[in-house]
mmCIF file of C-alpha atoms in Angstrom:
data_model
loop_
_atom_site.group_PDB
_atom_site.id
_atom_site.type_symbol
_atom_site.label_atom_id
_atom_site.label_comp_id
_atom_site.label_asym_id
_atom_site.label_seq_id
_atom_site.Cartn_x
_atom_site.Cartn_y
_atom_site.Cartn_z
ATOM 1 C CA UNK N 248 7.972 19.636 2.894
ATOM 2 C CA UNK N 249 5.916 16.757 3.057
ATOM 3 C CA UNK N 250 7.093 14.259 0.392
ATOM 4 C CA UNK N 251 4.837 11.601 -1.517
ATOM 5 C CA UNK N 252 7.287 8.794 -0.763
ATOM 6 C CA UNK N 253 6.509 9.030 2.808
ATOM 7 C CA UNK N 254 3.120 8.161 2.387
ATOM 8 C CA UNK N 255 4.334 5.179 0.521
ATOM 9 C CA UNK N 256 6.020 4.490 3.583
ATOM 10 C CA UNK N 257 3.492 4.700 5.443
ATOM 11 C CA UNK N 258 0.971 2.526 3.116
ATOM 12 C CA UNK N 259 3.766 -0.521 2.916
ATOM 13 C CA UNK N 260 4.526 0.072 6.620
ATOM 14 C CA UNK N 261 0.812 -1.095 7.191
ATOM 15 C CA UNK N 262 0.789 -3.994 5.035
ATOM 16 C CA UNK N 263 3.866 -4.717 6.409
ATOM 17 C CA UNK N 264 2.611 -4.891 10.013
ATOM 18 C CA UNK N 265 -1.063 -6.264 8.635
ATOM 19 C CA UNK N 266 1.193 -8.886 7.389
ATOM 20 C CA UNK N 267 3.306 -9.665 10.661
ATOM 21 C CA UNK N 268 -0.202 -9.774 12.374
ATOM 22 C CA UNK N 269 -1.437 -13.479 9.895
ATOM 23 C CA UNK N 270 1.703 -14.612 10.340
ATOM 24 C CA UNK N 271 1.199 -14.670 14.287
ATOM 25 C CA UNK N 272 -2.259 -15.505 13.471
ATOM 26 C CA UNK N 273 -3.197 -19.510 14.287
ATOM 27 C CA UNK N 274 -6.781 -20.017 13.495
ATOM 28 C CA UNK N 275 -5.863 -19.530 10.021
ATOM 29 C CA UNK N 276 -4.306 -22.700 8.958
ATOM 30 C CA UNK N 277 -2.695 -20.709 5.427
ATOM 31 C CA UNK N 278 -0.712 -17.994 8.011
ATOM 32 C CA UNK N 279 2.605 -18.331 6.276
ATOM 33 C CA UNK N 280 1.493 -18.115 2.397
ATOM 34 C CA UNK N 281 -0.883 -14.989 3.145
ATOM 35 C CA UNK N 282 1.798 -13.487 5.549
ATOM 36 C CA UNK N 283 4.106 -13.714 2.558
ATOM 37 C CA UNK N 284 1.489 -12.011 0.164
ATOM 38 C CA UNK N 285 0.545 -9.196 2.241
ATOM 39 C CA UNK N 286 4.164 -9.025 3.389
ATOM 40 C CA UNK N 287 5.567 -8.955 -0.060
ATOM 41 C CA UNK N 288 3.283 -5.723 -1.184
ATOM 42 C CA UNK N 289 4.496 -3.905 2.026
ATOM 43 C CA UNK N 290 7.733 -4.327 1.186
ATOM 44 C CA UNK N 291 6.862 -3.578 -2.580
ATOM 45 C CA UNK N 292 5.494 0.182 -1.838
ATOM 46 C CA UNK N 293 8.752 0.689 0.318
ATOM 47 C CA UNK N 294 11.134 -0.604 -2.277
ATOM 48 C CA UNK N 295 9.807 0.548 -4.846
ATOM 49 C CA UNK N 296 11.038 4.529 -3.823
ATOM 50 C CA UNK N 297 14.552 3.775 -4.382
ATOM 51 C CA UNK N 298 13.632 1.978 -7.735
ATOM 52 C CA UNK N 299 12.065 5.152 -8.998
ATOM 53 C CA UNK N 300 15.337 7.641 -8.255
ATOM 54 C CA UNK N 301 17.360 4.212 -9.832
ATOM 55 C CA UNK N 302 19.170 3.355 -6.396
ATOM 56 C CA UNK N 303 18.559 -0.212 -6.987
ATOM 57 C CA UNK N 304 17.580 -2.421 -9.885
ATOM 58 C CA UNK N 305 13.564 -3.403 -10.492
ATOM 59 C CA UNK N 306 14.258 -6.918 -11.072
ATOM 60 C CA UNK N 307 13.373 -7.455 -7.268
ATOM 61 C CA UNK N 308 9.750 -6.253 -7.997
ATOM 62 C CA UNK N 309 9.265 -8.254 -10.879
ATOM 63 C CA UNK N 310 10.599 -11.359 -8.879
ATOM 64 C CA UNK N 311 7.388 -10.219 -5.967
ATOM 65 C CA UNK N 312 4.622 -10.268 -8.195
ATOM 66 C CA UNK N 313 5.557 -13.686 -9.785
ATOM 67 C CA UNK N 314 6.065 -15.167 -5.932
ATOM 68 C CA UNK N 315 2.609 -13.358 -5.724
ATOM 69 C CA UNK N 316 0.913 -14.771 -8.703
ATOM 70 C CA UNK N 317 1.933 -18.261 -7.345
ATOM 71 C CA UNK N 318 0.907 -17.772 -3.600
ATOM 72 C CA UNK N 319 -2.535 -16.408 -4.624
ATOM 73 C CA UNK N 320 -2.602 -18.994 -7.943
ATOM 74 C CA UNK N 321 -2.059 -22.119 -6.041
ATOM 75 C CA UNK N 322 -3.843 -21.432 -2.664
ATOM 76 C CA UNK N 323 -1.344 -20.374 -0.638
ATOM 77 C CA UNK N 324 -3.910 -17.450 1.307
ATOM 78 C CA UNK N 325 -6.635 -18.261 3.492
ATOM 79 C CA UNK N 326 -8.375 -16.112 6.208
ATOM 80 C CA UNK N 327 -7.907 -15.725 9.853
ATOM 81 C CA UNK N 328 -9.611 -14.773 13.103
ATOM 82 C CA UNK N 329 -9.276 -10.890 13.623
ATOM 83 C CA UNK N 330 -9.094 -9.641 17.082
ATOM 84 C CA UNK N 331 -10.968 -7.117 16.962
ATOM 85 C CA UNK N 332 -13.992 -5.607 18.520
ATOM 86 C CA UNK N 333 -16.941 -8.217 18.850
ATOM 87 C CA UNK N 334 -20.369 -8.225 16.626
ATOM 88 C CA UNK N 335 -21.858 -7.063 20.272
ATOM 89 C CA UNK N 336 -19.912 -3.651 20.308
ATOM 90 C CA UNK N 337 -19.886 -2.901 16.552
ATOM 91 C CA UNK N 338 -24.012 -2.807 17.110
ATOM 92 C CA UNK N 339 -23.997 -0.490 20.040
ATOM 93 C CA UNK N 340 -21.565 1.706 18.754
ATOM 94 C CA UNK N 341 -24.196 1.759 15.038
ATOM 95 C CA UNK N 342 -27.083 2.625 17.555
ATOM 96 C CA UNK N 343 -25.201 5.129 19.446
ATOM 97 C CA UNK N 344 -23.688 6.869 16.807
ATOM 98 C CA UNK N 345 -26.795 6.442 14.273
ATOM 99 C CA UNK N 346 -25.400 8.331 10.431
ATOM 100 C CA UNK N 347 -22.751 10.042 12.327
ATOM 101 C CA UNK N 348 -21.097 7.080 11.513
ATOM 102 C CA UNK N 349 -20.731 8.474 7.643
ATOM 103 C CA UNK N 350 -18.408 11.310 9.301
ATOM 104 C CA UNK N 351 -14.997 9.799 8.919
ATOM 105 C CA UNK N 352 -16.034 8.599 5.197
ATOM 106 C CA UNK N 353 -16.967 11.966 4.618
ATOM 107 C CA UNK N 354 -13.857 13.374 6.458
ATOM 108 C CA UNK N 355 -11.582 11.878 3.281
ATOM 109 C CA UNK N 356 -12.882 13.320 0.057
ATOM 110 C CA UNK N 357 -12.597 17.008 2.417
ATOM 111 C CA UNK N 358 -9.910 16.472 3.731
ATOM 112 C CA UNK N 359 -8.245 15.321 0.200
ATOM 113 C CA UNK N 360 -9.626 18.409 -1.632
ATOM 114 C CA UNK N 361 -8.446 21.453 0.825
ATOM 115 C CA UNK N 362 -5.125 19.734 0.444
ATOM 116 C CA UNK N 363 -5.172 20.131 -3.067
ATOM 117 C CA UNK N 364 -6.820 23.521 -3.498
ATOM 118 C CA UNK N 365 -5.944 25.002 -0.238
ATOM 119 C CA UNK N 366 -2.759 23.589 1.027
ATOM 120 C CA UNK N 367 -1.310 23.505 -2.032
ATOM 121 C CA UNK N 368 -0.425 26.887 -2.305
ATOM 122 C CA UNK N 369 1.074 27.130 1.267
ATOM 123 C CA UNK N 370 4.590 27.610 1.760
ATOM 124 C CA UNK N 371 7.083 26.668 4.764
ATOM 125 C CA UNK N 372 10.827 28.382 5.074
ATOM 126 C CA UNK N 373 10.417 28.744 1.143
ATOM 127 C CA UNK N 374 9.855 25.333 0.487
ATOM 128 C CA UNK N 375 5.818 24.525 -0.644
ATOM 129 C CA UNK N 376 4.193 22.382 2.524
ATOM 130 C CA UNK N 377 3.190 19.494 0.062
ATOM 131 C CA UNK N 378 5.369 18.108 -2.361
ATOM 132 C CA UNK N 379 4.819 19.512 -5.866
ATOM 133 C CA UNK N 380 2.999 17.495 -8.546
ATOM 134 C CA UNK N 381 1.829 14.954 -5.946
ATOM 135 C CA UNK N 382 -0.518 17.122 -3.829
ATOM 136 C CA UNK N 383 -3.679 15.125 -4.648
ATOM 137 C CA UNK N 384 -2.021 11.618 -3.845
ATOM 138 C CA UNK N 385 -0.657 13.689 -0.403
ATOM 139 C CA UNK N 386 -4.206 14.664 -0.166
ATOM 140 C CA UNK N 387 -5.596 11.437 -0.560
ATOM 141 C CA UNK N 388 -2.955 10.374 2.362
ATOM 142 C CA UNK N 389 -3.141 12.853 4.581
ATOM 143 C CA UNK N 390 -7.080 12.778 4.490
ATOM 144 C CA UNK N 391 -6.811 8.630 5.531
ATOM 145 C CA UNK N 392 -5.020 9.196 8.671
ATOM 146 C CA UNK N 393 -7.416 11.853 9.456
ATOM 147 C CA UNK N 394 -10.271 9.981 8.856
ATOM 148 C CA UNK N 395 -8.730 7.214 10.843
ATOM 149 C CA UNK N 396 -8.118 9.838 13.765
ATOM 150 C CA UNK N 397 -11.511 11.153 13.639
ATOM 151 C CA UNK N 398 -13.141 7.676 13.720
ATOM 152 C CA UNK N 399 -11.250 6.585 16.794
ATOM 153 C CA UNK N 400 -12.236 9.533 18.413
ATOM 154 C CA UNK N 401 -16.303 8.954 17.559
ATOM 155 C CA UNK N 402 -15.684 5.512 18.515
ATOM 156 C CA UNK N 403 -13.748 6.039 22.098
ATOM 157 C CA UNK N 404 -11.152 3.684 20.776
ATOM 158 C CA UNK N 405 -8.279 3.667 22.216
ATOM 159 C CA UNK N 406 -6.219 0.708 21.066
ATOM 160 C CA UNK N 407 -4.735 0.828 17.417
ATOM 161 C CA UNK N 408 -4.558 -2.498 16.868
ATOM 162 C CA UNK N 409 -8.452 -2.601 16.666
ATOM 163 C CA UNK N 410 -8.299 -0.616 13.233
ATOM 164 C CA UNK N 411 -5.014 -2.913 12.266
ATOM 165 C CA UNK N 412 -7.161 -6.171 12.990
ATOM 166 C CA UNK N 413 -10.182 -4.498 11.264
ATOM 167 C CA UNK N 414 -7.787 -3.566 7.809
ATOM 168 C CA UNK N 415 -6.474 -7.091 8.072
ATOM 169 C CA UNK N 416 -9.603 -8.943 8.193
ATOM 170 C CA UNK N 417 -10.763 -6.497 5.003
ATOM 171 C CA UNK N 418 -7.494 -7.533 3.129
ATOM 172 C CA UNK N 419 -7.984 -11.386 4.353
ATOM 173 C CA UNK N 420 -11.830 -11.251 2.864
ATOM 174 C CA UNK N 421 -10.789 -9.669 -0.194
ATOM 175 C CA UNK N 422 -7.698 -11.409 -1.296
ATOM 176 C CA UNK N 423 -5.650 -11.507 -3.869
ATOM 177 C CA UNK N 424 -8.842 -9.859 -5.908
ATOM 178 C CA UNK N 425 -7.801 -6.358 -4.186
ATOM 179 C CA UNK N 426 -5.139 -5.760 -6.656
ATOM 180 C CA UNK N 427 -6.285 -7.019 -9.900
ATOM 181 C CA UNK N 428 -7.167 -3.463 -11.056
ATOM 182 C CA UNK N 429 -3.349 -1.918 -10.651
ATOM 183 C CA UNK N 430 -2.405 -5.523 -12.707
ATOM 184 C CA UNK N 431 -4.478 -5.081 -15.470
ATOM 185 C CA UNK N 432 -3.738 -2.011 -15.711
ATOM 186 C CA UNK N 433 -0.190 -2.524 -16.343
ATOM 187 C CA UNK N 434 -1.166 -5.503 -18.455
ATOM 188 C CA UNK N 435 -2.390 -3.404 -20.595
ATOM 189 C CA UNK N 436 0.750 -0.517 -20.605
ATOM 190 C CA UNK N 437 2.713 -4.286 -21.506
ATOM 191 C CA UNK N 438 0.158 -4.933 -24.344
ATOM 192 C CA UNK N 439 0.832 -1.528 -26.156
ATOM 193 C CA UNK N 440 4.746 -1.694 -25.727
ATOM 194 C CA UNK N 441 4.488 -5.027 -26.902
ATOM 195 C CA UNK N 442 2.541 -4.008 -30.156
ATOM 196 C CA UNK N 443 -0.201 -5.464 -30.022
ATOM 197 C CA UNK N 444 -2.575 -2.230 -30.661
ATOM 198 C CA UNK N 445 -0.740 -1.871 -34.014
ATOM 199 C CA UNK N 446 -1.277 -5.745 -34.818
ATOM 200 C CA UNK N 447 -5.470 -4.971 -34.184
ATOM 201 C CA UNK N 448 -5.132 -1.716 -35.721
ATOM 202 C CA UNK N 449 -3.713 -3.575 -39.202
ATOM 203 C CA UNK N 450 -6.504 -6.163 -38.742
ATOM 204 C CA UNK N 451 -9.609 -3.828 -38.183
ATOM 205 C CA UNK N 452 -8.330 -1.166 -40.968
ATOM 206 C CA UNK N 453 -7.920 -3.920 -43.374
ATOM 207 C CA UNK N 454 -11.794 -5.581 -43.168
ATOM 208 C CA UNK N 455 -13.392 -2.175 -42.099
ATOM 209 C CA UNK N 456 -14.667 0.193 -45.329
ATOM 210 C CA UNK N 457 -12.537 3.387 -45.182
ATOM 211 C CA UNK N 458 -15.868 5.792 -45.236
ATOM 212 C CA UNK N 459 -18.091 4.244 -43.099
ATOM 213 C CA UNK N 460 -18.006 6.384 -40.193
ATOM 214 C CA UNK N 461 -20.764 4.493 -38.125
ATOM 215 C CA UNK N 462 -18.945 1.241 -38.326
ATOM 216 C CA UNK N 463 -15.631 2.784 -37.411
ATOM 217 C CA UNK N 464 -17.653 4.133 -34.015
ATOM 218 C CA UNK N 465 -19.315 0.955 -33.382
ATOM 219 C CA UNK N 466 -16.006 -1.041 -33.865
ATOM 220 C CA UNK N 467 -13.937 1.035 -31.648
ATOM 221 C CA UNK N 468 -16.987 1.369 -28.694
ATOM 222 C CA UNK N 469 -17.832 -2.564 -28.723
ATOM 223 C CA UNK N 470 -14.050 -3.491 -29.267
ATOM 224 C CA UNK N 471 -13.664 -1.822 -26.131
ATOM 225 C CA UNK N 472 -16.305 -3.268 -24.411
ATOM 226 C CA UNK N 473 -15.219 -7.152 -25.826
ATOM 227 C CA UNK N 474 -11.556 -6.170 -24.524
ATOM 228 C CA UNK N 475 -12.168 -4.238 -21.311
ATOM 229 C CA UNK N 476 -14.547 -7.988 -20.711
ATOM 230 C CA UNK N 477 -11.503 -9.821 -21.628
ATOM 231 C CA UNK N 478 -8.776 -7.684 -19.665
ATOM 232 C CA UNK N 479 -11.177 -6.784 -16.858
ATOM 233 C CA UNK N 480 -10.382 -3.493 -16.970
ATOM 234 C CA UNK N 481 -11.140 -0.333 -19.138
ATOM 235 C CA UNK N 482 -7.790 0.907 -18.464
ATOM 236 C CA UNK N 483 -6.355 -1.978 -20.050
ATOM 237 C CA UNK N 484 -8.031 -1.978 -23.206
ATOM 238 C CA UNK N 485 -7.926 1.369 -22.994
ATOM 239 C CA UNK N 486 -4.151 2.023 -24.563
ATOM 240 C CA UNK N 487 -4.938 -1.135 -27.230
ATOM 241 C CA UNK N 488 -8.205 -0.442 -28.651
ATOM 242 C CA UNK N 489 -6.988 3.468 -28.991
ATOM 243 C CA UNK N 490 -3.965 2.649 -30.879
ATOM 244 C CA UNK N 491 -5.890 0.383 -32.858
ATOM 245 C CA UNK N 492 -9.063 2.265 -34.311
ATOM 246 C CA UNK N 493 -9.575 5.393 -31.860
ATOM 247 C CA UNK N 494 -6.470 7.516 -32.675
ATOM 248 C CA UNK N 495 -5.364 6.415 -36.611
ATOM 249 C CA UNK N 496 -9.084 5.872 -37.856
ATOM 250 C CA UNK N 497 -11.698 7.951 -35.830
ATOM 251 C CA UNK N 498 -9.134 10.948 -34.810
ATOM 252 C CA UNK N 499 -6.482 11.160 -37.790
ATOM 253 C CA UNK N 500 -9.217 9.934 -40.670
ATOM 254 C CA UNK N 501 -12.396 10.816 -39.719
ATOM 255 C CA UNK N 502 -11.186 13.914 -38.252
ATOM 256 C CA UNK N 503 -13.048 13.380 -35.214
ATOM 257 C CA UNK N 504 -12.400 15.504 -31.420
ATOM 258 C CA UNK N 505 -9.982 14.104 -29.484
ATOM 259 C CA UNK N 506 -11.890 14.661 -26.490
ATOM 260 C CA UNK N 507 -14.923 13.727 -27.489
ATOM 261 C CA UNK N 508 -13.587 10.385 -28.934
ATOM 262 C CA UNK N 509 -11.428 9.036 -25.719
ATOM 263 C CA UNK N 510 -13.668 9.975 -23.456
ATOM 264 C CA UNK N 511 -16.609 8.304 -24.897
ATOM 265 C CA UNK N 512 -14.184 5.097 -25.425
ATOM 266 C CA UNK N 513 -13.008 5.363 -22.250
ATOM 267 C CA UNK N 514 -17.073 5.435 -20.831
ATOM 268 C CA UNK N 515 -17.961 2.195 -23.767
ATOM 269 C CA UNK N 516 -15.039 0.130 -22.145
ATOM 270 C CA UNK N 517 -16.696 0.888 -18.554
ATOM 271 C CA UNK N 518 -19.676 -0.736 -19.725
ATOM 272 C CA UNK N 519 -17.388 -3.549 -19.946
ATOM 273 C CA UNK N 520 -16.003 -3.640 -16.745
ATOM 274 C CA UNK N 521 -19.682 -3.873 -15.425
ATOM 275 C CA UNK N 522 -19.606 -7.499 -16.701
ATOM 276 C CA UNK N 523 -16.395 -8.665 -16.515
ATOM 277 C CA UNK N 524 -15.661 -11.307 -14.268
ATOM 278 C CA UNK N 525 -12.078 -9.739 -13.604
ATOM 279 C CA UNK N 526 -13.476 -7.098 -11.906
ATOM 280 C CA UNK N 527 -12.370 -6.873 -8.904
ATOM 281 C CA UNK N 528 -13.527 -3.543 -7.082
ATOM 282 C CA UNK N 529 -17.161 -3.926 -9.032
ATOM 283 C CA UNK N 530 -17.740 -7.221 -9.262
ATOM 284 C CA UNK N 531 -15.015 -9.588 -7.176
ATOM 285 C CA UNK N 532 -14.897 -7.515 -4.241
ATOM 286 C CA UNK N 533 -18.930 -6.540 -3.552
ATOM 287 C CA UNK N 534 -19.509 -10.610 -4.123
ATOM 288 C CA UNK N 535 -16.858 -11.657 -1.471
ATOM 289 C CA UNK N 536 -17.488 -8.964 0.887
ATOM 290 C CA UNK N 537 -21.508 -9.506 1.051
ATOM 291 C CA UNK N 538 -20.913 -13.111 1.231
ATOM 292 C CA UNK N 539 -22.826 -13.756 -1.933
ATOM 293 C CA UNK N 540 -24.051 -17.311 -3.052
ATOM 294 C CA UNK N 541 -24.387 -16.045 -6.664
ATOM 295 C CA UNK N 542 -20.552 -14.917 -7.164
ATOM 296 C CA UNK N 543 -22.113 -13.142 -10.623
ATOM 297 C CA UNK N 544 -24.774 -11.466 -9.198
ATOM 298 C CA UNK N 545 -23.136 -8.367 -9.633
ATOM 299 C CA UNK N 546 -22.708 -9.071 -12.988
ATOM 300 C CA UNK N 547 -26.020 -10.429 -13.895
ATOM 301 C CA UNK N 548 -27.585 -7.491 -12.400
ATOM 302 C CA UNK N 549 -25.397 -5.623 -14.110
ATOM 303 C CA UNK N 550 -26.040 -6.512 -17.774
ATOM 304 C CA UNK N 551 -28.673 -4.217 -18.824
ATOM 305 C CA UNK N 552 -27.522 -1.915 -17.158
ATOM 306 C CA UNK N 553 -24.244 -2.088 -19.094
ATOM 307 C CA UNK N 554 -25.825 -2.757 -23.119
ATOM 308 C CA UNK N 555 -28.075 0.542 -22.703
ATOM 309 C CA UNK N 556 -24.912 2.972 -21.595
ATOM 310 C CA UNK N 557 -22.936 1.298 -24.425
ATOM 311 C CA UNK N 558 -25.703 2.309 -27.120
ATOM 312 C CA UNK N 559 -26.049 5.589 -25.565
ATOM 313 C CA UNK N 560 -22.319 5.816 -26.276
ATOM 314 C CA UNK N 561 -22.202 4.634 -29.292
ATOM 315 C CA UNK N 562 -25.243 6.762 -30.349
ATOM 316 C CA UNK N 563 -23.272 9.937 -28.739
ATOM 317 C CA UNK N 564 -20.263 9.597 -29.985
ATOM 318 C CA UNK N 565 -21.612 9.275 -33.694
ATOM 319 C CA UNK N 566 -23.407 12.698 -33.419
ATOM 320 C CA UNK N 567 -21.147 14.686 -31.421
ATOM 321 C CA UNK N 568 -17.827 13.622 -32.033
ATOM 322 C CA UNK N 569 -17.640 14.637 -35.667
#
């Protein structure tokens, strides 16, 4: 049976040798400090396992992300020289190859779904082929190392180190920005254990009138807009702004559908995240990556984009939800 930890494994494994490769790495003058970030993710995702079946305390984990927070915080990560293949080959191999060069892109999302429709169901000695309950993440895997596989193959690439080099010049570009999404997502798991979704709950139910319907949908869509801006993520506001005014007013008052409801919230605090500087995979990332002089371009074309969907939301929500 193939077991989700081992992809773990496999994922902190790469950082891990990702991050042995900027150590070694000279032309970058910050080798050490983003070594040590890289390094101390890798050794996160393998960790981590033993955390989950309670081998060893979490503390450890906790102790990472704050030596993280500093290394990124106080600019401790630069970038390095990749050795990898030069601008030269990269263009030949585009003109050889022409869209075919989509294939290994395409190869995931295939690859990930037969797992979990197909393979799912297979069985080995009496013991399911993919671990139960984690068949998608295995998927997800399992389709990344085929992909990889099938690219080296289109490429004639015979040397592994070229895709190493190639990941670790993608992490290097990115930065620390990479994982703000998994943060602020558990910022805002932290938020809701901490209370403070009952604290805006109290606040909003005591100034908002107890029949006005409307308001109550316009409060609970642009509160999670304003707090998905502020978090930088929807998921984040997500567990606050539901506690708060989704589930007690719109839900248990108004008598509203569940579905309907979070899922429309959920969409409002997207239109959030499409101008939120904290943004990192829609509007950190894009602006590193494409070497933008404008680091809010993304977000400034973004804008209108982002008010419309939020009245269509709002506008939904109030005539189908109830």
């Amino acid at each position: 049976m193939i077991k989700a930890e081992w992809f773990y494994w496999l994922v902190g494994l790469s950082f891990l040798v990702m991050a042995a490769r900027m150590v070694t790495d000279r032309s970058n003058p910050k080798r050490l400090g983003t070594g040590a970030f890289w390094g101390l993710i890798g050794a996160g995702f393998i960790y981590s396992s033993w955390v989950v079946t309670k081998q060893v305390p979490a503390e450890p984990l906790g102790v990472a992300v704050l030596l993280m927070a500093v290394l990124a915080g106080f600019g401790f990560t630069g970038r390095g020289t990749p050795r990898t293949t030069t601008p030269e080959e990269r263009t030949a191999s585009a003109a050889r190859l022409g869209n075919k060069l989509f294939v290994p892109a395409l190869t995931i999302p295939v690859v990930a779904m037969a797992c979990a429709i197909g393979v799912k169901h297979l069985s080995f000695g009496g013991q399911p082929v993919l671990q139960e309950g984690s068949e998608t993440i295995l998927g997800l895997g399992i389709a990344a190392v085929v992909a990889l596989a099938v690219g080296m193959i289109m490429l004639r690439e015979k040397r592994i180190s070229v895709p190493v080099e190639s990941g670790r010049s993608m992490l290097e570009t990115m930065g620390w920005a990479m994982l703000l999404p998994q943060m602020l997502a558990t910022l805002g798991a932290i938020f809701q254990v901490s209370g403070v979704g009952d604290q805006v709950g109290r606040l909003t139910t005591s100034v908002l009138p107890k029949d006005s319907l409307y308001l109550a949908v316009v409060v609970y869509c642009v509160g999670m807009f304003v707090f998905t801006m502020i978090m930088g993520n929807a998921f984040a506001a997500f567990p606050v702004m539901t506690a708060a005014v989704g589930w007690p007013v719109l839900i248990g008052h108004f008598d509203g559908n569940p579905a309907a409801v979070l899922a429309l919230g959920m969409l409002a605090g997207f239109c959030g995240t499409l101008v939120t500087p904290m943004a990192a995979n829609f509007n950190i990332v894009p602006a590193a990556l494409l070497e933008l002089k404008d680091q809010y371009g993304p977000i400034k074309a973004q804008l209108p984009t982002a008010g419309v969907l939020l009245g269509c939301n709002i506008v939904i929500m109030a005539l189908f939800a109830f």
